Short mmCIF file of C-alpha atoms and ligand atoms in Angstrom, two decimals:
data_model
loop_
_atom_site.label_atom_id
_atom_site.label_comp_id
_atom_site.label_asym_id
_atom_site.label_seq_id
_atom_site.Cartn_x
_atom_site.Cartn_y
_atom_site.Cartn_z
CA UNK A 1 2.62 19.15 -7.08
CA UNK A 2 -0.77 17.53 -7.56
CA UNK A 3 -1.98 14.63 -6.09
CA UNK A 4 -5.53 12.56 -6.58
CA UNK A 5 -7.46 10.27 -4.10
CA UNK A 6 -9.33 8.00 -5.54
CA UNK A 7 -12.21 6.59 -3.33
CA UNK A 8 -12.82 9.25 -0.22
CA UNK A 9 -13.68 6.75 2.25
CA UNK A 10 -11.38 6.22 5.64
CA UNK A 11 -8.23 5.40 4.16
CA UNK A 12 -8.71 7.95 1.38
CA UNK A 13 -9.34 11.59 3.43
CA UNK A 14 -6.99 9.93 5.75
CA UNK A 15 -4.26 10.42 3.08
CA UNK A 16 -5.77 13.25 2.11
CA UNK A 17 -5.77 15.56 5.17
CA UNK A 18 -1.77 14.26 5.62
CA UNK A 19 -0.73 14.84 2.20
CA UNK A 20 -2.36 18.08 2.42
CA UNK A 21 -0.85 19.13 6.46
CA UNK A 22 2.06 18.20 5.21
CA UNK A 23 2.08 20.17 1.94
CA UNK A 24 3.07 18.00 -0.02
CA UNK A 25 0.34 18.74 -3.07
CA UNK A 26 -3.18 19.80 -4.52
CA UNK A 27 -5.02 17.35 -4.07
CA UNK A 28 -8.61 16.00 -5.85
CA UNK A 29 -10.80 13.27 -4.71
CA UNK A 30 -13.38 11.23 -6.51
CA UNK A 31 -15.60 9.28 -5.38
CA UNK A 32 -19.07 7.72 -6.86
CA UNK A 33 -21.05 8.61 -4.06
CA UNK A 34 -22.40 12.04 -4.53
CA UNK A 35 -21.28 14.67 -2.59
CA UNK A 36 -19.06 12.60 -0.46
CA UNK A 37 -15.84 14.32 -2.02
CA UNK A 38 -16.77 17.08 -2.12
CA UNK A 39 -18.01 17.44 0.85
CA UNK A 40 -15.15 16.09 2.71
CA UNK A 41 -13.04 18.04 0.59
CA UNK A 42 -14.71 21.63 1.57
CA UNK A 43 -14.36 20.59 5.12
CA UNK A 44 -10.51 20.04 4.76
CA UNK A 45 -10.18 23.41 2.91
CA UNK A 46 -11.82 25.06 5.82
CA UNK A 47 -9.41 23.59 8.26
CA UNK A 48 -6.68 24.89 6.30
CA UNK A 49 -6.51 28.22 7.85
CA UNK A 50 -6.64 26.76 11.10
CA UNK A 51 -4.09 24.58 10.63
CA UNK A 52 -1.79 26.49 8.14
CA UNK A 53 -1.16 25.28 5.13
CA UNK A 54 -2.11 26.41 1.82
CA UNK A 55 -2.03 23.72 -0.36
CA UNK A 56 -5.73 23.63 -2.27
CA UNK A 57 -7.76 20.62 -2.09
CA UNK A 58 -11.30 19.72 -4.29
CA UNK A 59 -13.69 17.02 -4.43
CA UNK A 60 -16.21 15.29 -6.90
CA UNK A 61 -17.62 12.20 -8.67
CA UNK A 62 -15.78 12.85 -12.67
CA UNK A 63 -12.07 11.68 -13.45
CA UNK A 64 -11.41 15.26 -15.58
CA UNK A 65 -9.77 17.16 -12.09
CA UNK A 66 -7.01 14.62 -12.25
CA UNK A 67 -5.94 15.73 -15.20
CA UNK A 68 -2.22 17.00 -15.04
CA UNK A 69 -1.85 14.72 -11.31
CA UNK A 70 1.72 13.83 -10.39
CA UNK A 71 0.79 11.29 -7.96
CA UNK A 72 -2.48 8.75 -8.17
CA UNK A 73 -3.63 7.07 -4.67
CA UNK A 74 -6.13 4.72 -4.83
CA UNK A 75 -8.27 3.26 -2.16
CA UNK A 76 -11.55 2.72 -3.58
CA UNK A 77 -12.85 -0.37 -2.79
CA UNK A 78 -15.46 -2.54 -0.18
CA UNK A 79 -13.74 -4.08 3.02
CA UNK A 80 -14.49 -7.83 3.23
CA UNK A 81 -18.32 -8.22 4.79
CA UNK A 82 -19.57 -10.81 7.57
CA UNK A 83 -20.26 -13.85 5.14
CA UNK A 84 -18.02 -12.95 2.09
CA UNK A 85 -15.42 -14.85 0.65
CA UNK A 86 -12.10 -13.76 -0.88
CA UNK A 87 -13.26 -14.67 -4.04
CA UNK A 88 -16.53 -12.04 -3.90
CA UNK A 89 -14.36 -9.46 -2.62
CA UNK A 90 -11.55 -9.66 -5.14
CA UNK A 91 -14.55 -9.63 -7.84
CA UNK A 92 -15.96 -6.84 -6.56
CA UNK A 93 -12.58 -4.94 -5.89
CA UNK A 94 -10.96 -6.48 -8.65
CA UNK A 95 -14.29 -4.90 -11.44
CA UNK A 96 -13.36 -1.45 -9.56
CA UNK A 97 -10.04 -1.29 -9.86
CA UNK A 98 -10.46 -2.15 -13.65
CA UNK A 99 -12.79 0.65 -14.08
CA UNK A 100 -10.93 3.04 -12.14
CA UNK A 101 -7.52 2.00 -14.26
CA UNK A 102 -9.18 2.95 -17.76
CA UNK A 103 -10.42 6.30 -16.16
CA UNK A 104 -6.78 7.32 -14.91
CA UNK A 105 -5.30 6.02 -18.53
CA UNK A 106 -7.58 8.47 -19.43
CA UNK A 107 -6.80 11.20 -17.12
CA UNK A 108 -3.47 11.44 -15.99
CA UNK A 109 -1.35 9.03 -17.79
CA UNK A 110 1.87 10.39 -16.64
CA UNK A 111 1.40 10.07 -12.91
CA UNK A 112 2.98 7.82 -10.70
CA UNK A 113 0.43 5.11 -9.02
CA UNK A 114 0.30 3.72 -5.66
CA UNK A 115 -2.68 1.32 -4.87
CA UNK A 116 -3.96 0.44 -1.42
CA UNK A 117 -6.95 -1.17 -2.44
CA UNK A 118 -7.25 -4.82 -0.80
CA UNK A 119 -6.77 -7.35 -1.67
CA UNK A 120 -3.15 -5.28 -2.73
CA UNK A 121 -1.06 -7.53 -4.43
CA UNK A 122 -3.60 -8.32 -6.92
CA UNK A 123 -5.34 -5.07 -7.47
CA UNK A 124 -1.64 -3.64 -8.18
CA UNK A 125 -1.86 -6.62 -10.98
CA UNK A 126 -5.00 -5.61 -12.19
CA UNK A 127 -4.48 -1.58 -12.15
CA UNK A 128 -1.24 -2.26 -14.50
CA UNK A 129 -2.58 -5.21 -16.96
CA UNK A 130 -5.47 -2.88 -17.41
CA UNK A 131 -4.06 0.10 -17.79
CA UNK A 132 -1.19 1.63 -19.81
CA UNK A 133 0.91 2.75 -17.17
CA UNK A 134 4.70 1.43 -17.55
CA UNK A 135 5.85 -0.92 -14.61
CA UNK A 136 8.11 1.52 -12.54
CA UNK A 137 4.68 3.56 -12.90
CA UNK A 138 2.79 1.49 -10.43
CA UNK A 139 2.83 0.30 -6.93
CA UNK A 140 1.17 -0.86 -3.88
CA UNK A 141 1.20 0.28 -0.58
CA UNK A 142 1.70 -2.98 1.68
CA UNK A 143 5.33 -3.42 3.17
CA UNK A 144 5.29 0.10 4.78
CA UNK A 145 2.40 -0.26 6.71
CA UNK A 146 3.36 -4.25 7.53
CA UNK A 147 6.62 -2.90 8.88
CA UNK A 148 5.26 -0.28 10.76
CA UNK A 149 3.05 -3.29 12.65
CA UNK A 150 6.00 -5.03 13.38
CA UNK A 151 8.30 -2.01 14.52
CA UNK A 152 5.24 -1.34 17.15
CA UNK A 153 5.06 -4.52 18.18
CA UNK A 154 8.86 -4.81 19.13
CA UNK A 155 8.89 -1.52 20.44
CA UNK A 156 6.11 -2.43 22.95
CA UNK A 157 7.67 -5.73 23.92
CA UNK A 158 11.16 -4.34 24.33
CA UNK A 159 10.07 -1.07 26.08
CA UNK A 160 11.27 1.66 23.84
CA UNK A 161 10.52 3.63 20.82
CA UNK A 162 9.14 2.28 17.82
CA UNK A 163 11.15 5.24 15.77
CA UNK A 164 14.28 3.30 16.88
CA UNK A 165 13.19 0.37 15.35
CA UNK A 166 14.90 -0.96 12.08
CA UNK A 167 12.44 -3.54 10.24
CA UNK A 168 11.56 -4.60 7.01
CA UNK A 169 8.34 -6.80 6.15
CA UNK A 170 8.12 -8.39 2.42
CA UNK A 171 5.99 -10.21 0.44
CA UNK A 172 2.41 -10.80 -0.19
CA UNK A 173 0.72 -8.31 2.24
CA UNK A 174 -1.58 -11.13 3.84
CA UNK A 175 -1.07 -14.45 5.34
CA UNK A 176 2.28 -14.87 3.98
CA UNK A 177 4.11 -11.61 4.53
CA UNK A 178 7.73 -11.87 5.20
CA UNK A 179 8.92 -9.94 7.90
CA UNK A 180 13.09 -10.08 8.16
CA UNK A 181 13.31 -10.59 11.76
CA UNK A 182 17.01 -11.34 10.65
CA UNK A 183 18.13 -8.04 9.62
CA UNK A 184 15.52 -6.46 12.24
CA UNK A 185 17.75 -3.96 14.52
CA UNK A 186 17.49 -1.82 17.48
CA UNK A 187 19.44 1.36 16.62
CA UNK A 188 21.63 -1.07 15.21
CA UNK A 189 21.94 -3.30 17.89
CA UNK A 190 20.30 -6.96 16.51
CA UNK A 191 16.39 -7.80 17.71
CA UNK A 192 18.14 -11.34 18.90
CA UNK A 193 20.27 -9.16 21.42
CA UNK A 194 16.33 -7.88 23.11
CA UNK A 195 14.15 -10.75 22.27
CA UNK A 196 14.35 -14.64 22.24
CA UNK A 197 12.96 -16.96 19.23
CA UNK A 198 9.73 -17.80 20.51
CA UNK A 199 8.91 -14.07 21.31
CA UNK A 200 10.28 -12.94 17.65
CA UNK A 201 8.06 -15.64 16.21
CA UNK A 202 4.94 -14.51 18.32
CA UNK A 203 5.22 -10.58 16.69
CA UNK A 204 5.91 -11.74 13.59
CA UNK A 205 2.55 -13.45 13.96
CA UNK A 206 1.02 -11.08 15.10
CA UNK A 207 2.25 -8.57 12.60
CA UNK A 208 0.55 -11.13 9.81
CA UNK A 209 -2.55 -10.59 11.96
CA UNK A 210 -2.35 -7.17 12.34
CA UNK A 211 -5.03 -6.15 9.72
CA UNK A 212 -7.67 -8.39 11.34
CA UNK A 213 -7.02 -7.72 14.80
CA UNK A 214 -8.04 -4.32 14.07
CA UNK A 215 -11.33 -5.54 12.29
CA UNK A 216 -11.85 -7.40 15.09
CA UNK A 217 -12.10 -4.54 17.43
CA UNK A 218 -13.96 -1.93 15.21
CA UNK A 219 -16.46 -4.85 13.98
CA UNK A 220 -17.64 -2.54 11.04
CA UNK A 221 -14.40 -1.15 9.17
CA UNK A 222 -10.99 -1.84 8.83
CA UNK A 223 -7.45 -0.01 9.90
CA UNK A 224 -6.44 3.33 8.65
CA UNK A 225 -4.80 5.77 10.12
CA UNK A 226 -1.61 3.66 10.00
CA UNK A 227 -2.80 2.29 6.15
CA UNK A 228 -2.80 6.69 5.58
CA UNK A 229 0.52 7.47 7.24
CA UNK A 230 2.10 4.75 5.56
CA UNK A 231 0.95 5.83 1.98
CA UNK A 232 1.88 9.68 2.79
CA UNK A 233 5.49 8.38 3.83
CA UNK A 234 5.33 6.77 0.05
CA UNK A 235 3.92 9.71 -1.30
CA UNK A 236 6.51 11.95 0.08
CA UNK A 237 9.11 9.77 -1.05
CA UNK A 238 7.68 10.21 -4.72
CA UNK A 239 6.64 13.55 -4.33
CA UNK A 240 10.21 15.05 -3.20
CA UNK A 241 12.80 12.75 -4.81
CA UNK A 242 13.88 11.42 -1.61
CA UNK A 243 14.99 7.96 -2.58
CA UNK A 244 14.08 6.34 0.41
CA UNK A 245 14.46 2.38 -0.03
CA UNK A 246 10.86 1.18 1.71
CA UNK A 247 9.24 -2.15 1.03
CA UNK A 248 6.90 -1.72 -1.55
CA UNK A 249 5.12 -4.33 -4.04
CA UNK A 250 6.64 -3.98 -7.59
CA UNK A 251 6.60 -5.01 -10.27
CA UNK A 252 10.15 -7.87 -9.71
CA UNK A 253 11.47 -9.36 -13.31
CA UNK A 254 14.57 -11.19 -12.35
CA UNK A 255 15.36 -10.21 -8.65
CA UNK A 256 15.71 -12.32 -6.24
CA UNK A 257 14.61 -14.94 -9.04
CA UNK A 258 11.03 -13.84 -9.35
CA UNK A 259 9.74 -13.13 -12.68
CA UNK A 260 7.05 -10.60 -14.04
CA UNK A 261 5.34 -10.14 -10.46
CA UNK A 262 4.31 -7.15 -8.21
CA UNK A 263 5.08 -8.48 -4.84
CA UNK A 264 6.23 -7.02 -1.82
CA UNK A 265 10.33 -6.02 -2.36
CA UNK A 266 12.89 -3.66 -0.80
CA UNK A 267 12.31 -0.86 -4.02
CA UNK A 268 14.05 2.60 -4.13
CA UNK A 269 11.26 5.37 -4.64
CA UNK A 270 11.66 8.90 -6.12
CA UNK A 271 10.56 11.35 -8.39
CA UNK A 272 9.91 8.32 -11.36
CA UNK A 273 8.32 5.76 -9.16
CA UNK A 274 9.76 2.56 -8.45
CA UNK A 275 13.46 3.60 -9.63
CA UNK A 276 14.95 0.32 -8.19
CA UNK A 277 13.69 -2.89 -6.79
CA UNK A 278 16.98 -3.71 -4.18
CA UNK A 279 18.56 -6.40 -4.20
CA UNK A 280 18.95 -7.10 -0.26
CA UNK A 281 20.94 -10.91 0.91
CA UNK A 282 17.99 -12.99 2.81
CA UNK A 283 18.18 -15.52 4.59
CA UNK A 284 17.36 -19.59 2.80
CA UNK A 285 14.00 -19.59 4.58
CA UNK A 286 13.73 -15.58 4.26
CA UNK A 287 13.96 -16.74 0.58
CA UNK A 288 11.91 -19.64 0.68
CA UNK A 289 9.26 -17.94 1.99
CA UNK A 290 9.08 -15.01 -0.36
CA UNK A 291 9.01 -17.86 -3.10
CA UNK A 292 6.17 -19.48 -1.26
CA UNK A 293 4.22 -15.68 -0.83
CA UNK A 294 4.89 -15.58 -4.51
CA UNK A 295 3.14 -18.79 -5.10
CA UNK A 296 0.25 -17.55 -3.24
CA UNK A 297 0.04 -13.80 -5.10
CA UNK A 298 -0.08 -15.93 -8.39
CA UNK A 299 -2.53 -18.23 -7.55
CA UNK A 300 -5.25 -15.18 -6.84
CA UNK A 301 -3.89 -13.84 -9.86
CA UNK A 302 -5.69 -16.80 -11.81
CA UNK A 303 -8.71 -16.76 -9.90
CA UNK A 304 -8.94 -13.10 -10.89
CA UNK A 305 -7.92 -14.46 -14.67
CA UNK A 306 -11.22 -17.37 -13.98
CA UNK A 307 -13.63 -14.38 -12.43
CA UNK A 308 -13.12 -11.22 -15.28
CA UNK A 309 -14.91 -13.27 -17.89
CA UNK A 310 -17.44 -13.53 -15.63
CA UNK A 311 -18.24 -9.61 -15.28
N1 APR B 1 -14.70 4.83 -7.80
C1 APR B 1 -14.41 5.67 -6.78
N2 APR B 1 -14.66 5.39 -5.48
C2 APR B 1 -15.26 4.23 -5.21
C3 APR B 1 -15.59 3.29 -6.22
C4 APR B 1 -15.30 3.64 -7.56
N3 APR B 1 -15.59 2.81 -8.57
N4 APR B 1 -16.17 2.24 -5.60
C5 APR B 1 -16.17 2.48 -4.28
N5 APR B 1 -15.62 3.69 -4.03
C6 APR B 1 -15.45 4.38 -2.75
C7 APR B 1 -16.60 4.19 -1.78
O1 APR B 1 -17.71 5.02 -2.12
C8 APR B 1 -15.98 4.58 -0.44
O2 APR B 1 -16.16 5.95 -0.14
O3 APR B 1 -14.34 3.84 -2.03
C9 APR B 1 -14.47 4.29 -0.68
C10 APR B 1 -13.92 3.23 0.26
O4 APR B 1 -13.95 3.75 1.54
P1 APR B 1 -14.26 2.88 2.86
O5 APR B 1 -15.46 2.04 2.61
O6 APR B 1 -14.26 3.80 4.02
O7 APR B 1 -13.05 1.86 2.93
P2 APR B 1 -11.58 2.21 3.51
O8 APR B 1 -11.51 1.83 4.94
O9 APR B 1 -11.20 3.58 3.10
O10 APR B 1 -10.70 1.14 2.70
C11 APR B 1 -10.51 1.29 1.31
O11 APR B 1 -8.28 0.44 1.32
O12 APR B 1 -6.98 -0.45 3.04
C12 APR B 1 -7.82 -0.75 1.95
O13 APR B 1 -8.85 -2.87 2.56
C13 APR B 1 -9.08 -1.49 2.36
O14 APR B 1 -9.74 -2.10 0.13
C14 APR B 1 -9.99 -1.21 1.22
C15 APR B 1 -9.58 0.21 0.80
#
């Protein structure tokens, strides 16, 4: 198997070195600075011996190495500077992801995608309208890493292990996520059997806030170790057929009466992508809500439409 990194910043050798301990694939990164890919690439090959694996992993600046990739991962992008707005960052995010869309059309136009690239449910929107790439194709890598916040989080405040924890977070990955505190379980056993409301409702908060709390302690930077795992868990998923359901944003044309969206659904992932977006019973306000995240996905969805004239 090959895989590709696009952008070898944190996130991006983060997924790299995982993918490539885990041996799962090959794997190439590109980035535009010079050197920075392949540099960090030569390092990783050097720590293969060490660490024993022997899957082979390059580095450089040109699109041409992807060639013949299986799996895509794309996390090149700017975090959100002191003084920007959402609007500057999704133009500047937004211009990349367009570029880096008609380079992998080029490339490698029978891999599957998965974009991590902020803000996520719109740069999964702009990677596929600018791009070729069928729907089932492409993805974004938000619910796995929203969930894994929230399984943490309950784990902590209950006292045990996180691994025991049975969550699921959908939606928008921002401000209005959905995390399913009603179908949340401990080894089976219902969260409402641990935790009262008011302590549900504070982690699910703070899940929603998890991205900035981590900001807010690095000050320059944002999360990834968790944003890498999360991916690789995709990644494997793709990578070996395993079918795992995980909460992914895909592309949703009729389920759970959403229409020609990529938003943040329980999807089935194997060896062709997104092979089914489940259909899982929610709640009225569970179902509300996603509604109301879907509200907010399409709004920056026409502010992109306003701002790519504008480039
Ligand atoms: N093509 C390839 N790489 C690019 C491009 C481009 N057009 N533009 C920028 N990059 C590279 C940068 O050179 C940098 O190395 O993307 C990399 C981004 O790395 P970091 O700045 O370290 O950011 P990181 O923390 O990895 O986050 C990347 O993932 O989780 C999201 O919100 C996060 O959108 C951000 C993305």
């Amino acid at each position: 198997m090959k895989a590709t990194v696009v952008g070898a910043g944190n996130v991006g050798a983060t997924t790299a070195e995982y993918l490539l301990r885990e041996g799962l694939a090959d794997v190439y990164m590109v980035d535009v600075v010079e050197g920075l890919a392949a540099g960090k690439a030569l390092d990783m090959a050097q720590a293969a011996p060490v660490l024993g694996h022997s899957c082979r992993v390059s580095g450089g600046t040109e699109y041409g190495p992807a060639e013949g990739s299986d799996l895509v991962i794309i996390t090149a992008g700017i975090a959100r500077k002191p003084g920007m707005s959402r609007e500057d960052l999704l133009k500047i995010n937004g211009g990349i992801m367009a570029q880096v869309a008609q380079n992998l059309w080029h490339a490698c136009p029978n891999a599957v995608v998965i974009v991590v690239s902020n803000p996520l449910d719109v740069t999964t929107h702009i990677f596929h309208e600018t791009s070729g790439f069928p729907t089932h194709r492409v993805m974004g890598m938000a619910g796995v890493l929203d969930t894994a916040r929230f399984r943490t989080f309950i784990a902590r405040e209950v006292g045990g292990s996180a691994e025991d924890v049975s969550a699921m977070v959908l939606g928008g990955h921002g401000d209005s996520m959905v995390p399913l505190a009603s179908q949340a379980s401990i080894s089976g056993v219902p969260l409402t059997h641990f935790l009262d409301d008011d302590t549900i409702a504070r982690l699910v908060q703070r899940t929603r806030d998890g991205g900035a709390e981590i900001v807010g302690l690095l000050k320059t930077g944002s999360a990834f170790y968790a944003p890498a795992a999360s991916t690789v868990q995709m990644a494997s998923a793709i990578l070996r057929d395993e079918k795992r359901l995980l909460p992914v944003c895909a592309h949703v044309n009729g389920q759970y009466d959403l229409r020609n969206l990529f938003l943040g659904v329980p999807a089935r992932l194997g060896r062709r992508g997104v092979e089914e977006v489940v259909p899982v019973e929610l709640t009225a306000d569970e179902l509300y809500a996603l509604h109301e995240s879907a509200k907010h996905v399409r709004s920056a969805i026409e502010t992109w439409n306003a701002l790519k004239g504008t480039l």
